[in-house]
mmCIF file of C-alpha atoms and ligand atoms in Angstrom:
data_model
loop_
_atom_site.group_PDB
_atom_site.id
_atom_site.type_symbol
_atom_site.label_atom_id
_atom_site.label_comp_id
_atom_site.label_asym_id
_atom_site.label_seq_id
_atom_site.Cartn_x
_atom_site.Cartn_y
_atom_site.Cartn_z
ATOM 1 C CA UNK A 2 -0.086 -9.951 -12.506
ATOM 2 C CA UNK A 3 -1.659 -11.150 -15.724
ATOM 3 C CA UNK A 4 -3.794 -14.471 -14.535
ATOM 4 C CA UNK A 5 -3.929 -14.568 -10.350
ATOM 5 C CA UNK A 6 -5.021 -17.555 -10.058
ATOM 6 C CA UNK A 7 -1.720 -19.201 -12.124
ATOM 7 C CA UNK A 8 0.414 -16.702 -10.105
ATOM 8 C CA UNK A 9 -1.617 -17.935 -7.249
ATOM 9 C CA UNK A 10 -1.025 -21.500 -8.061
ATOM 10 C CA UNK A 11 2.777 -21.154 -8.863
ATOM 11 C CA UNK A 12 3.985 -19.435 -5.952
ATOM 12 C CA UNK A 13 1.768 -22.454 -3.500
ATOM 13 C CA UNK A 14 3.964 -25.012 -5.372
ATOM 14 C CA UNK A 15 7.426 -23.574 -5.299
ATOM 15 C CA UNK A 16 6.385 -22.341 -0.958
ATOM 16 C CA UNK A 17 4.907 -26.085 -0.357
ATOM 17 C CA UNK A 18 8.815 -27.151 -2.362
ATOM 18 C CA UNK A 19 10.691 -24.887 -0.340
ATOM 19 C CA UNK A 20 8.969 -26.774 2.722
ATOM 20 C CA UNK A 21 6.480 -23.739 3.607
ATOM 21 C CA UNK A 22 3.114 -24.867 5.195
ATOM 22 C CA UNK A 23 1.195 -22.741 2.662
ATOM 23 C CA UNK A 24 -2.479 -23.103 4.123
ATOM 24 C CA UNK A 25 -1.671 -21.772 8.097
ATOM 25 C CA UNK A 26 0.738 -19.116 6.184
ATOM 26 C CA UNK A 27 -2.572 -17.940 4.611
ATOM 27 C CA UNK A 28 -4.748 -18.378 7.713
ATOM 28 C CA UNK A 29 -2.207 -15.755 9.550
ATOM 29 C CA UNK A 30 -2.478 -14.112 7.542
ATOM 30 C CA UNK A 31 -6.464 -13.892 7.788
ATOM 31 C CA UNK A 32 -6.110 -13.863 10.714
ATOM 32 C CA UNK A 33 -4.058 -10.404 10.490
ATOM 33 C CA UNK A 34 -6.413 -6.599 11.979
ATOM 34 C CA UNK A 35 -4.757 -3.495 11.306
ATOM 35 C CA UNK A 36 -7.004 -0.954 13.090
ATOM 36 C CA UNK A 37 -7.682 2.311 11.019
ATOM 37 C CA UNK A 38 -7.600 5.501 12.134
ATOM 38 C CA UNK A 39 -11.062 7.878 12.574
ATOM 39 C CA UNK A 40 -8.742 10.660 12.288
ATOM 40 C CA UNK A 41 -7.089 9.560 9.140
ATOM 41 C CA UNK A 42 -10.096 9.755 6.847
ATOM 42 C CA UNK A 43 -10.580 13.592 7.342
ATOM 43 C CA UNK A 44 -9.374 16.665 5.479
ATOM 44 C CA UNK A 45 -5.543 16.893 7.349
ATOM 45 C CA UNK A 46 -2.963 19.247 5.799
ATOM 46 C CA UNK A 47 0.559 20.529 7.160
ATOM 47 C CA UNK A 48 0.995 23.864 8.311
ATOM 48 C CA UNK A 49 0.496 25.876 4.811
ATOM 49 C CA UNK A 50 -2.923 24.412 3.911
ATOM 50 C CA UNK A 51 -4.724 21.373 4.110
ATOM 51 C CA UNK A 52 -6.693 21.148 0.229
ATOM 52 C CA UNK A 53 -10.246 19.596 0.899
ATOM 53 C CA UNK A 54 -11.077 16.621 -0.236
ATOM 54 C CA UNK A 55 -14.407 14.993 -2.277
ATOM 55 C CA UNK A 56 -16.751 13.257 -0.531
ATOM 56 C CA UNK A 57 -14.827 14.489 3.269
ATOM 57 C CA UNK A 58 -16.673 12.632 5.348
ATOM 58 C CA UNK A 59 -18.839 14.915 7.696
ATOM 59 C CA UNK A 60 -18.641 13.174 11.074
ATOM 60 C CA UNK A 61 -17.259 10.425 12.950
ATOM 61 C CA UNK A 62 -20.358 8.264 11.280
ATOM 62 C CA UNK A 63 -19.224 8.965 7.702
ATOM 63 C CA UNK A 64 -16.002 8.205 9.145
ATOM 64 C CA UNK A 65 -16.982 4.636 9.988
ATOM 65 C CA UNK A 66 -18.619 4.505 6.224
ATOM 66 C CA UNK A 67 -14.849 5.145 5.241
ATOM 67 C CA UNK A 68 -13.099 2.278 7.832
ATOM 68 C CA UNK A 69 -16.139 0.276 6.142
ATOM 69 C CA UNK A 70 -15.133 0.147 2.711
ATOM 70 C CA UNK A 71 -11.793 0.082 3.489
ATOM 71 C CA UNK A 72 -12.650 -3.353 5.154
ATOM 72 C CA UNK A 73 -14.839 -4.484 3.045
ATOM 73 C CA UNK A 74 -12.274 -3.993 0.521
ATOM 74 C CA UNK A 75 -9.277 -6.156 2.092
ATOM 75 C CA UNK A 76 -10.831 -7.858 4.614
ATOM 76 C CA UNK A 77 -8.183 -7.097 7.345
ATOM 77 C CA UNK A 78 -9.525 -3.391 8.688
ATOM 78 C CA UNK A 79 -12.646 -4.636 11.428
ATOM 79 C CA UNK A 80 -11.956 -2.484 13.565
ATOM 80 C CA UNK A 81 -11.080 1.926 13.828
ATOM 81 C CA UNK A 82 -9.685 3.946 15.974
ATOM 82 C CA UNK A 83 -10.936 7.328 17.194
ATOM 83 C CA UNK A 84 -10.262 9.879 18.864
ATOM 84 C CA UNK A 85 -11.065 12.962 21.889
ATOM 85 C CA UNK A 86 -12.719 14.795 21.444
ATOM 86 C CA UNK A 87 -12.428 15.204 17.410
ATOM 87 C CA UNK A 88 -14.854 12.076 17.525
ATOM 88 C CA UNK A 89 -17.273 13.436 20.175
ATOM 89 C CA UNK A 90 -21.166 12.068 19.759
ATOM 90 C CA UNK A 91 -23.998 12.960 22.104
ATOM 91 C CA UNK A 92 -24.837 9.768 22.313
ATOM 92 C CA UNK A 93 -22.391 6.723 22.293
ATOM 93 C CA UNK A 94 -24.132 3.599 22.305
ATOM 94 C CA UNK A 95 -25.550 5.470 18.726
ATOM 95 C CA UNK A 96 -21.959 5.205 17.666
ATOM 96 C CA UNK A 97 -21.377 1.570 19.160
ATOM 97 C CA UNK A 98 -24.561 0.074 16.819
ATOM 98 C CA UNK A 99 -23.171 1.963 14.091
ATOM 99 C CA UNK A 100 -19.984 0.337 13.396
ATOM 100 C CA UNK A 101 -21.256 -3.058 14.668
ATOM 101 C CA UNK A 102 -24.358 -2.897 12.054
ATOM 102 C CA UNK A 103 -20.547 -1.674 9.921
ATOM 103 C CA UNK A 104 -19.048 -4.915 10.649
ATOM 104 C CA UNK A 105 -16.525 -2.739 12.736
ATOM 105 C CA UNK A 106 -15.672 -2.964 15.836
ATOM 106 C CA UNK A 107 -14.148 0.338 18.048
ATOM 107 C CA UNK A 108 -10.148 -0.104 18.024
ATOM 108 C CA UNK A 109 -7.867 1.755 20.111
ATOM 109 C CA UNK A 110 -9.331 5.287 21.858
ATOM 110 C CA UNK A 111 -7.155 8.863 21.753
ATOM 111 C CA UNK A 112 -7.484 11.133 24.131
ATOM 112 C CA UNK A 113 -6.518 14.926 21.969
ATOM 113 C CA UNK A 114 -4.494 16.760 24.994
ATOM 114 C CA UNK A 115 -3.330 19.044 22.517
ATOM 115 C CA UNK A 116 -4.714 21.067 20.863
ATOM 116 C CA UNK A 117 -7.211 23.270 23.903
ATOM 117 C CA UNK A 118 -5.025 26.683 24.405
ATOM 118 C CA UNK A 119 -5.092 25.848 28.273
ATOM 119 C CA UNK A 120 -2.447 23.423 26.980
ATOM 120 C CA UNK A 121 -0.191 25.742 25.425
ATOM 121 C CA UNK A 122 2.532 24.489 28.198
ATOM 122 C CA UNK A 123 1.738 21.103 28.176
ATOM 123 C CA UNK A 124 -0.831 18.621 29.944
ATOM 124 C CA UNK A 125 -0.420 16.273 32.562
ATOM 125 C CA UNK A 126 3.594 18.322 33.031
ATOM 126 C CA UNK A 127 1.672 21.184 33.147
ATOM 127 C CA UNK A 128 3.451 23.535 35.463
ATOM 128 C CA UNK A 129 -0.053 24.086 36.842
ATOM 129 C CA UNK A 130 -2.364 21.881 38.834
ATOM 130 C CA UNK A 131 -5.743 23.467 37.301
ATOM 131 C CA UNK A 132 -4.502 22.808 33.580
ATOM 132 C CA UNK A 133 -3.285 18.970 35.159
ATOM 133 C CA UNK A 134 -6.902 17.716 36.983
ATOM 134 C CA UNK A 135 -8.837 18.912 33.255
ATOM 135 C CA UNK A 136 -6.199 17.009 31.399
ATOM 136 C CA UNK A 137 -6.436 14.310 33.981
ATOM 137 C CA UNK A 138 -9.742 14.891 33.934
ATOM 138 C CA UNK A 139 -10.274 14.859 30.240
ATOM 139 C CA UNK A 140 -8.390 11.409 30.532
ATOM 140 C CA UNK A 141 -10.454 9.941 32.811
ATOM 141 C CA UNK A 142 -13.428 10.462 30.271
ATOM 142 C CA UNK A 143 -11.700 9.162 27.865
ATOM 143 C CA UNK A 144 -11.351 5.527 29.787
ATOM 144 C CA UNK A 145 -15.318 6.390 30.404
ATOM 145 C CA UNK A 146 -16.328 6.487 26.456
ATOM 146 C CA UNK A 147 -13.712 3.792 25.610
ATOM 147 C CA UNK A 148 -15.612 1.651 28.540
ATOM 148 C CA UNK A 149 -19.754 2.728 26.785
ATOM 149 C CA UNK A 150 -18.323 1.780 23.365
ATOM 150 C CA UNK A 151 -16.169 -1.351 24.350
ATOM 151 C CA UNK A 152 -12.422 0.277 23.456
ATOM 152 C CA UNK A 153 -10.029 -2.127 25.204
ATOM 153 C CA UNK A 154 -6.918 0.214 25.242
ATOM 154 C CA UNK A 155 -6.828 3.917 25.886
ATOM 155 C CA UNK A 156 -3.464 5.307 23.908
ATOM 156 C CA UNK A 157 -2.376 8.117 25.195
ATOM 157 C CA UNK A 158 0.097 10.536 22.835
ATOM 158 C CA UNK A 159 1.142 13.888 24.250
ATOM 159 C CA UNK A 160 2.677 16.717 22.863
ATOM 160 C CA UNK A 161 3.939 18.430 26.203
ATOM 161 C CA UNK A 162 6.651 19.039 26.405
ATOM 162 C CA UNK A 163 9.082 22.753 25.979
ATOM 163 C CA UNK A 164 10.497 24.480 23.294
ATOM 164 C CA UNK A 165 13.665 26.612 25.241
ATOM 165 C CA UNK A 166 15.600 25.820 27.590
ATOM 166 C CA UNK A 167 14.855 26.793 31.193
ATOM 167 C CA UNK A 168 11.324 27.320 29.667
ATOM 168 C CA UNK A 169 10.053 24.313 33.019
ATOM 169 C CA UNK A 170 12.101 21.794 35.133
ATOM 170 C CA UNK A 171 13.405 18.753 33.241
ATOM 171 C CA UNK A 172 12.348 16.698 36.286
ATOM 172 C CA UNK A 173 9.742 18.552 38.174
ATOM 173 C CA UNK A 174 8.158 17.343 34.598
ATOM 174 C CA UNK A 175 8.834 13.960 34.706
ATOM 175 C CA UNK A 176 7.590 14.197 38.109
ATOM 176 C CA UNK A 177 4.055 15.582 38.022
ATOM 177 C CA UNK A 178 3.467 13.119 34.415
ATOM 178 C CA UNK A 179 3.688 10.428 36.541
ATOM 179 C CA UNK A 180 1.786 11.892 39.407
ATOM 180 C CA UNK A 181 -1.263 12.569 36.900
ATOM 181 C CA UNK A 182 -0.588 9.137 34.893
ATOM 182 C CA UNK A 183 -0.873 7.635 37.744
ATOM 183 C CA UNK A 184 -3.881 8.004 39.103
ATOM 184 C CA UNK A 185 -5.825 7.282 35.231
ATOM 185 C CA UNK A 186 -4.025 3.692 35.463
ATOM 186 C CA UNK A 187 -5.529 3.663 39.174
ATOM 187 C CA UNK A 188 -9.160 4.801 36.612
ATOM 188 C CA UNK A 189 -8.145 1.803 33.920
ATOM 189 C CA UNK A 190 -11.063 -0.251 34.288
ATOM 190 C CA UNK A 191 -9.208 -4.083 34.159
ATOM 191 C CA UNK A 192 -10.336 -4.928 30.511
ATOM 192 C CA UNK A 193 -8.739 -1.991 28.888
ATOM 193 C CA UNK A 194 -4.557 -0.958 28.335
ATOM 194 C CA UNK A 195 -2.928 2.195 28.891
ATOM 195 C CA UNK A 196 -0.327 2.701 25.148
ATOM 196 C CA UNK A 197 2.353 4.574 25.773
ATOM 197 C CA UNK A 198 3.471 6.200 23.043
ATOM 198 C CA UNK A 199 6.901 8.279 22.038
ATOM 199 C CA UNK A 200 7.476 11.030 19.766
ATOM 200 C CA UNK A 201 11.046 13.045 19.649
ATOM 201 C CA UNK A 202 10.691 15.751 18.679
ATOM 202 C CA UNK A 203 7.255 18.161 17.255
ATOM 203 C CA UNK A 204 5.288 20.305 18.911
ATOM 204 C CA UNK A 205 8.330 20.711 22.115
ATOM 205 C CA UNK A 206 11.869 21.841 20.309
ATOM 206 C CA UNK A 207 13.553 21.491 22.864
ATOM 207 C CA UNK A 208 12.600 18.919 25.378
ATOM 208 C CA UNK A 209 9.608 16.398 24.316
ATOM 209 C CA UNK A 210 8.566 14.750 28.455
ATOM 210 C CA UNK A 211 7.913 11.334 26.063
ATOM 211 C CA UNK A 212 10.827 11.466 23.809
ATOM 212 C CA UNK A 213 12.053 8.638 23.449
ATOM 213 C CA UNK A 214 11.389 4.377 23.481
ATOM 214 C CA UNK A 215 13.219 4.625 27.167
ATOM 215 C CA UNK A 216 10.916 7.567 28.027
ATOM 216 C CA UNK A 217 7.129 5.767 27.955
ATOM 217 C CA UNK A 218 8.977 1.851 29.106
ATOM 218 C CA UNK A 219 10.069 3.698 32.627
ATOM 219 C CA UNK A 220 6.959 5.394 32.807
ATOM 220 C CA UNK A 221 4.684 2.403 32.138
ATOM 221 C CA UNK A 222 6.717 0.448 34.992
ATOM 222 C CA UNK A 223 6.431 3.162 37.326
ATOM 223 C CA UNK A 224 1.960 2.824 36.252
ATOM 224 C CA UNK A 225 1.840 -1.704 35.652
ATOM 225 C CA UNK A 226 1.868 -4.557 33.965
ATOM 226 C CA UNK A 227 -1.119 -3.191 31.432
ATOM 227 C CA UNK A 228 0.728 0.183 30.133
ATOM 228 C CA UNK A 229 2.877 -0.618 27.477
ATOM 229 C CA UNK A 230 4.566 1.513 24.764
ATOM 230 C CA UNK A 231 3.068 2.259 21.281
ATOM 231 C CA UNK A 232 5.714 2.186 18.477
ATOM 232 C CA UNK A 233 4.506 4.888 15.537
ATOM 233 C CA UNK A 234 6.613 4.863 12.711
ATOM 234 C CA UNK A 235 6.962 8.136 12.453
ATOM 235 C CA UNK A 236 8.642 9.128 15.695
ATOM 236 C CA UNK A 237 12.967 8.707 16.070
ATOM 237 C CA UNK A 238 15.173 10.004 14.708
ATOM 238 C CA UNK A 239 16.658 8.955 11.189
ATOM 239 C CA UNK A 240 18.335 6.161 11.699
ATOM 240 C CA UNK A 241 16.644 4.670 14.391
ATOM 241 C CA UNK A 242 16.636 0.965 14.316
ATOM 242 C CA UNK A 243 13.497 0.589 15.188
ATOM 243 C CA UNK A 244 13.626 -3.170 14.406
ATOM 244 C CA UNK A 245 15.719 -3.895 17.489
ATOM 245 C CA UNK A 246 12.747 -1.346 19.329
ATOM 246 C CA UNK A 247 10.166 -3.832 18.721
ATOM 247 C CA UNK A 248 12.077 -6.997 19.281
ATOM 248 C CA UNK A 249 13.928 -6.094 23.232
ATOM 249 C CA UNK A 250 10.337 -4.531 23.648
ATOM 250 C CA UNK A 251 8.189 -7.754 22.871
ATOM 251 C CA UNK A 252 11.156 -9.616 24.787
ATOM 252 C CA UNK A 253 9.748 -7.391 28.194
ATOM 253 C CA UNK A 254 5.802 -7.825 27.181
ATOM 254 C CA UNK A 255 5.882 -3.998 27.032
ATOM 255 C CA UNK A 256 4.827 -3.506 22.844
ATOM 256 C CA UNK A 257 1.542 -2.205 23.487
ATOM 257 C CA UNK A 258 0.897 -1.771 19.663
ATOM 258 C CA UNK A 259 2.511 -0.426 16.166
ATOM 259 C CA UNK A 260 1.721 3.205 14.470
ATOM 260 C CA UNK A 261 2.015 2.127 10.419
ATOM 261 C CA UNK A 262 2.702 5.138 8.450
ATOM 262 C CA UNK A 263 6.026 6.136 6.584
ATOM 263 C CA UNK A 264 7.625 9.111 6.252
ATOM 264 C CA UNK A 265 10.980 10.330 4.166
ATOM 265 C CA UNK A 266 12.200 13.616 7.143
ATOM 266 C CA UNK A 267 10.445 13.496 10.300
ATOM 267 C CA UNK A 268 6.572 12.428 11.280
ATOM 268 C CA UNK A 269 5.276 12.159 7.695
ATOM 269 C CA UNK A 270 2.549 9.957 7.888
ATOM 270 C CA UNK A 271 2.518 8.413 4.061
ATOM 271 C CA UNK A 272 1.591 5.520 3.004
ATOM 272 C CA UNK A 273 2.320 2.331 5.221
ATOM 273 C CA UNK A 274 5.656 0.560 3.484
ATOM 274 C CA UNK A 275 5.501 4.036 0.644
ATOM 275 C CA UNK A 276 8.894 5.024 1.632
ATOM 276 C CA UNK A 277 10.432 1.866 3.257
ATOM 277 C CA UNK A 278 9.124 -1.120 3.548
ATOM 278 C CA UNK A 279 11.953 -2.849 4.557
ATOM 279 C CA UNK A 280 11.529 -1.506 7.408
ATOM 280 C CA UNK A 281 7.917 -2.338 7.314
ATOM 281 C CA UNK A 282 8.862 -6.354 6.656
ATOM 282 C CA UNK A 283 12.316 -6.452 8.845
ATOM 283 C CA UNK A 284 9.520 -5.068 12.027
ATOM 284 C CA UNK A 285 6.544 -7.566 11.165
ATOM 285 C CA UNK A 286 9.666 -10.295 10.573
ATOM 286 C CA UNK A 287 10.409 -9.299 14.399
ATOM 287 C CA UNK A 288 6.985 -8.999 15.425
ATOM 288 C CA UNK A 289 6.150 -13.249 14.052
ATOM 289 C CA UNK A 290 9.010 -13.764 15.163
ATOM 290 C CA UNK A 291 8.354 -15.391 18.519
ATOM 291 C CA UNK A 292 5.426 -17.010 17.538
ATOM 292 C CA UNK A 293 3.289 -14.904 20.072
ATOM 293 C CA UNK A 294 0.443 -13.060 19.110
ATOM 294 C CA UNK A 295 0.398 -9.625 17.438
ATOM 295 C CA UNK A 296 0.177 -6.760 19.200
ATOM 296 C CA UNK A 297 -2.665 -4.263 18.647
ATOM 297 C CA UNK A 298 -1.478 -2.938 15.248
ATOM 298 C CA UNK A 299 -3.365 0.347 13.905
ATOM 299 C CA UNK A 300 -2.799 3.251 11.304
ATOM 300 C CA UNK A 301 -1.599 6.145 12.097
ATOM 301 C CA UNK A 302 -2.240 8.655 9.289
ATOM 302 C CA UNK A 303 -2.666 12.112 8.262
ATOM 303 C CA UNK A 304 -3.135 12.361 3.985
ATOM 304 C CA UNK A 305 -2.698 16.124 2.470
ATOM 305 C CA UNK A 306 -3.253 15.810 -1.318
ATOM 306 C CA UNK A 307 -3.089 11.629 -1.933
ATOM 307 C CA UNK A 308 -7.316 10.326 -2.469
ATOM 308 C CA UNK A 309 -8.231 9.201 1.693
ATOM 309 C CA UNK A 310 -9.548 5.788 0.894
ATOM 310 C CA UNK A 311 -7.743 5.110 -1.747
ATOM 311 C CA UNK A 312 -4.359 5.298 0.153
ATOM 312 C CA UNK A 313 -5.860 3.876 3.756
ATOM 313 C CA UNK A 314 -6.537 0.476 1.273
ATOM 314 C CA UNK A 315 -3.117 0.315 -0.179
ATOM 315 C CA UNK A 316 -1.483 0.911 3.320
ATOM 316 C CA UNK A 317 -3.562 -2.431 4.504
ATOM 317 C CA UNK A 318 -2.227 -4.416 1.481
ATOM 318 C CA UNK A 319 0.562 -3.056 2.451
ATOM 319 C CA UNK A 320 1.101 -4.426 5.624
ATOM 320 C CA UNK A 321 -0.627 -7.437 4.626
ATOM 321 C CA UNK A 322 1.908 -8.141 1.672
ATOM 322 C CA UNK A 323 4.451 -7.155 4.493
ATOM 323 C CA UNK A 324 2.668 -9.776 6.716
ATOM 324 C CA UNK A 325 3.057 -12.473 3.984
ATOM 325 C CA UNK A 326 6.518 -11.922 3.492
ATOM 326 C CA UNK A 327 7.778 -11.961 7.099
ATOM 327 C CA UNK A 328 5.522 -15.051 7.447
ATOM 328 C CA UNK A 329 7.936 -16.842 4.854
ATOM 329 C CA UNK A 330 10.916 -16.191 6.149
ATOM 330 C CA UNK A 331 12.321 -20.035 6.975
ATOM 331 C CA UNK A 332 13.215 -19.399 10.371
ATOM 332 C CA UNK A 333 15.306 -22.859 11.037
ATOM 333 C CA UNK A 334 17.829 -21.723 7.957
ATOM 334 C CA UNK A 335 17.695 -18.428 9.905
ATOM 335 C CA UNK A 336 18.533 -19.785 13.135
ATOM 336 C CA UNK A 337 20.946 -22.675 12.225
ATOM 337 C CA UNK A 338 22.841 -19.485 9.909
ATOM 338 C CA UNK A 339 23.085 -17.964 12.708
ATOM 339 C CA UNK A 340 24.056 -20.872 15.041
ATOM 340 C CA UNK A 341 27.065 -21.375 12.817
ATOM 341 C CA UNK A 342 27.973 -17.874 12.406
ATOM 342 C CA UNK A 343 27.265 -17.529 8.637
ATOM 343 C CA UNK A 344 26.519 -13.990 8.708
ATOM 344 C CA UNK A 345 25.612 -13.901 5.203
ATOM 345 C CA UNK A 346 23.161 -17.181 5.249
ATOM 346 C CA UNK A 347 20.954 -15.220 7.651
ATOM 347 C CA UNK A 348 21.103 -12.306 5.700
ATOM 348 C CA UNK A 349 19.825 -14.622 3.100
ATOM 349 C CA UNK A 350 17.546 -16.306 4.468
ATOM 350 C CA UNK A 351 15.335 -12.382 5.275
ATOM 351 C CA UNK A 352 16.034 -11.344 2.011
ATOM 352 C CA UNK A 353 14.659 -14.397 0.247
ATOM 353 C CA UNK A 354 11.666 -13.846 2.135
ATOM 354 C CA UNK A 355 11.674 -10.482 1.047
ATOM 355 C CA UNK A 356 11.857 -10.768 -2.316
ATOM 356 C CA UNK A 357 9.238 -13.421 -2.646
ATOM 357 C CA UNK A 358 6.161 -11.788 -4.956
ATOM 358 C CA UNK A 359 3.148 -12.568 -2.299
ATOM 359 C CA UNK A 360 0.897 -10.676 -4.591
ATOM 360 C CA UNK A 361 -1.624 -13.337 -5.540
ATOM 361 C CA UNK A 362 -0.943 -15.022 -1.988
ATOM 362 C CA UNK A 363 -2.291 -12.435 -0.611
ATOM 363 C CA UNK A 364 -4.976 -11.714 -3.114
ATOM 364 C CA UNK A 365 -6.002 -15.206 -2.072
ATOM 365 C CA UNK A 366 -6.060 -14.486 1.129
ATOM 366 C CA UNK A 367 -8.572 -11.547 0.186
ATOM 367 C CA UNK A 368 -10.707 -12.887 -2.226
ATOM 368 C CA UNK A 369 -11.419 -16.073 0.675
ATOM 369 C CA UNK A 370 -12.875 -13.821 3.177
ATOM 370 C CA UNK A 371 -14.808 -12.259 0.428
ATOM 371 C CA UNK A 372 -12.799 -9.077 0.197
ATOM 372 C CA UNK A 373 -11.035 -7.680 -2.863
ATOM 373 C CA UNK A 374 -8.612 -9.806 -4.874
ATOM 374 C CA UNK A 375 -6.951 -6.065 -5.991
ATOM 375 C CA UNK A 376 -8.799 -4.038 -4.050
ATOM 376 C CA UNK A 377 -6.957 -0.654 -5.128
ATOM 377 C CA UNK A 378 -8.129 -1.340 -8.282
ATOM 378 C CA UNK A 379 -11.685 -2.422 -7.081
ATOM 379 C CA UNK A 380 -12.192 0.551 -5.272
ATOM 380 C CA UNK A 381 -12.156 2.888 -8.262
ATOM 381 C CA UNK A 382 -14.452 0.700 -9.968
ATOM 382 C CA UNK A 383 -16.935 1.311 -7.315
ATOM 383 C CA UNK A 384 -17.296 4.000 -7.742
ATOM 384 C CA UNK A 385 -16.835 4.944 -3.845
ATOM 385 C CA UNK A 386 -15.544 8.203 -3.752
ATOM 386 C CA UNK A 387 -18.436 9.561 -6.723
ATOM 387 C CA UNK A 388 -21.436 8.262 -4.565
ATOM 388 C CA UNK A 389 -20.242 9.491 -1.473
ATOM 389 C CA UNK A 390 -19.228 13.074 -2.608
ATOM 390 C CA UNK A 391 -22.749 13.208 -4.115
ATOM 391 C CA UNK A 392 -24.607 12.910 -0.708
ATOM 392 C CA UNK A 393 -21.688 14.870 0.707
ATOM 393 C CA UNK A 394 -21.524 17.650 -1.215
ATOM 394 C CA UNK A 395 -18.551 18.994 -1.245
ATOM 395 C CA UNK A 396 -17.673 21.966 1.147
ATOM 396 C CA UNK A 397 -19.724 20.898 3.568
ATOM 397 C CA UNK A 398 -18.709 19.229 6.989
ATOM 398 C CA UNK A 399 -15.657 19.468 10.020
ATOM 399 C CA UNK A 400 -12.687 17.166 9.270
ATOM 400 C CA UNK A 401 -11.644 15.039 11.805
ATOM 401 C CA UNK A 402 -8.657 16.085 12.408
ATOM 402 C CA UNK A 403 -5.985 18.421 11.849
ATOM 403 C CA UNK A 404 -8.074 20.544 9.326
ATOM 404 C CA UNK A 405 -10.405 22.255 12.146
HETATM 405 C C1 RM4 B 11 0.305 12.288 16.665
HETATM 406 C C2 RM4 B 11 0.357 10.683 17.502
HETATM 407 C C3 RM4 B 11 -0.668 10.313 17.881
HETATM 408 C C4 RM4 B 11 -1.869 10.147 16.975
HETATM 409 C C5 RM4 B 11 -1.469 12.882 16.617
HETATM 410 C C6 RM4 B 11 -3.374 12.871 15.283
HETATM 411 O O1 RM4 B 11 1.938 13.241 15.647
HETATM 412 O O2 RM4 B 11 1.444 10.916 16.188
HETATM 413 O O3 RM4 B 11 -1.104 9.235 18.008
HETATM 414 O O4 RM4 B 11 -3.019 10.584 17.570
HETATM 415 O O5 RM4 B 11 -0.904 12.913 15.617
HETATM 416 MN MN1 MN B 12 0.675 8.111 16.534
HETATM 417 MN MN1 MN B 13 2.978 10.750 14.761
#
């Protein structure tokens, strides 16, 4: 972009001429809220190595500071999802206050039911009733934590499953899981929803208890209206049509939210939109197609080699741009083509929007909100990383995530 103002003027004029309500698109874009994950700011790695980042946050307060920096730059990241016990503190009200002072609110609370040695064979579906009790109590405690923090969602990803055929009874595991979740759902305050995430495999290699959207949806239907499915972009088999899952769950009023990341092979947790931007656009086409409110949109990333805050900023920017493109789909042309059975015209209606360079539009929306026109460049120029590196020290602290 050479001259952002001129680029914007050209684009706005072209879009208006094509019949778009540019002000309405800008309003929708300005209202986008992305939750960033506290666990995405600490060090994380693969099973081979965890590399320490300069300026890595030492605790959840500093993770919130980093999240605030992402929000300052993008204007669209005003909520932070937390993970417990990774983000455990003695004084929850101090944590809530810290978030509010930074202009943030607490997003979904996630419970970690996968690292404790007791959970080796599962948590809510564990064969031993005592372990199930412990896991259920931990989740109930997280419901109370959420209440104290003003969070309105309990987000649940289970590592439960088996590695070998015959290791456990598949039907019995499902019954135990449903029974444990019924107890939690019954204790859920009105203002909280239960988001049920699924994942094809890993850490269980033979059978995962909640392996796909169907398994998650069936459990949600057993629990009640406030139980909804959460889609994580890294949790499907290769080739799965995720946008169709979005359409289906939206239609059933069971799409609770998204965990955005990107992948090439498995649950790679890469920067959003880095590998498959067209899929991301198609997902936003489905999310915004009904005209209803967007579900909870969260980033779930665990970078190992890229700079954390910068990677998060780029993810938010990529989400803004995908959403902007989806808002530019000529819905009337699309519907007309579909009615006429004009296959390529329908496809072109999508491609037209996808190929629009929306960067100047997004830059304008960010600048209007007091954020940065070019957030990555602004972040690099701000000296933020250098400043927090000096404050926090190069090696001090413990990661709130995989790096522990
Ligand atoms: C899982 C899943 C969960 C996240 C953990 C850390 O793969 O995506 O959402 O909480 O990782
Ligand atoms: Mn996830
Ligand atoms: Mn994941």
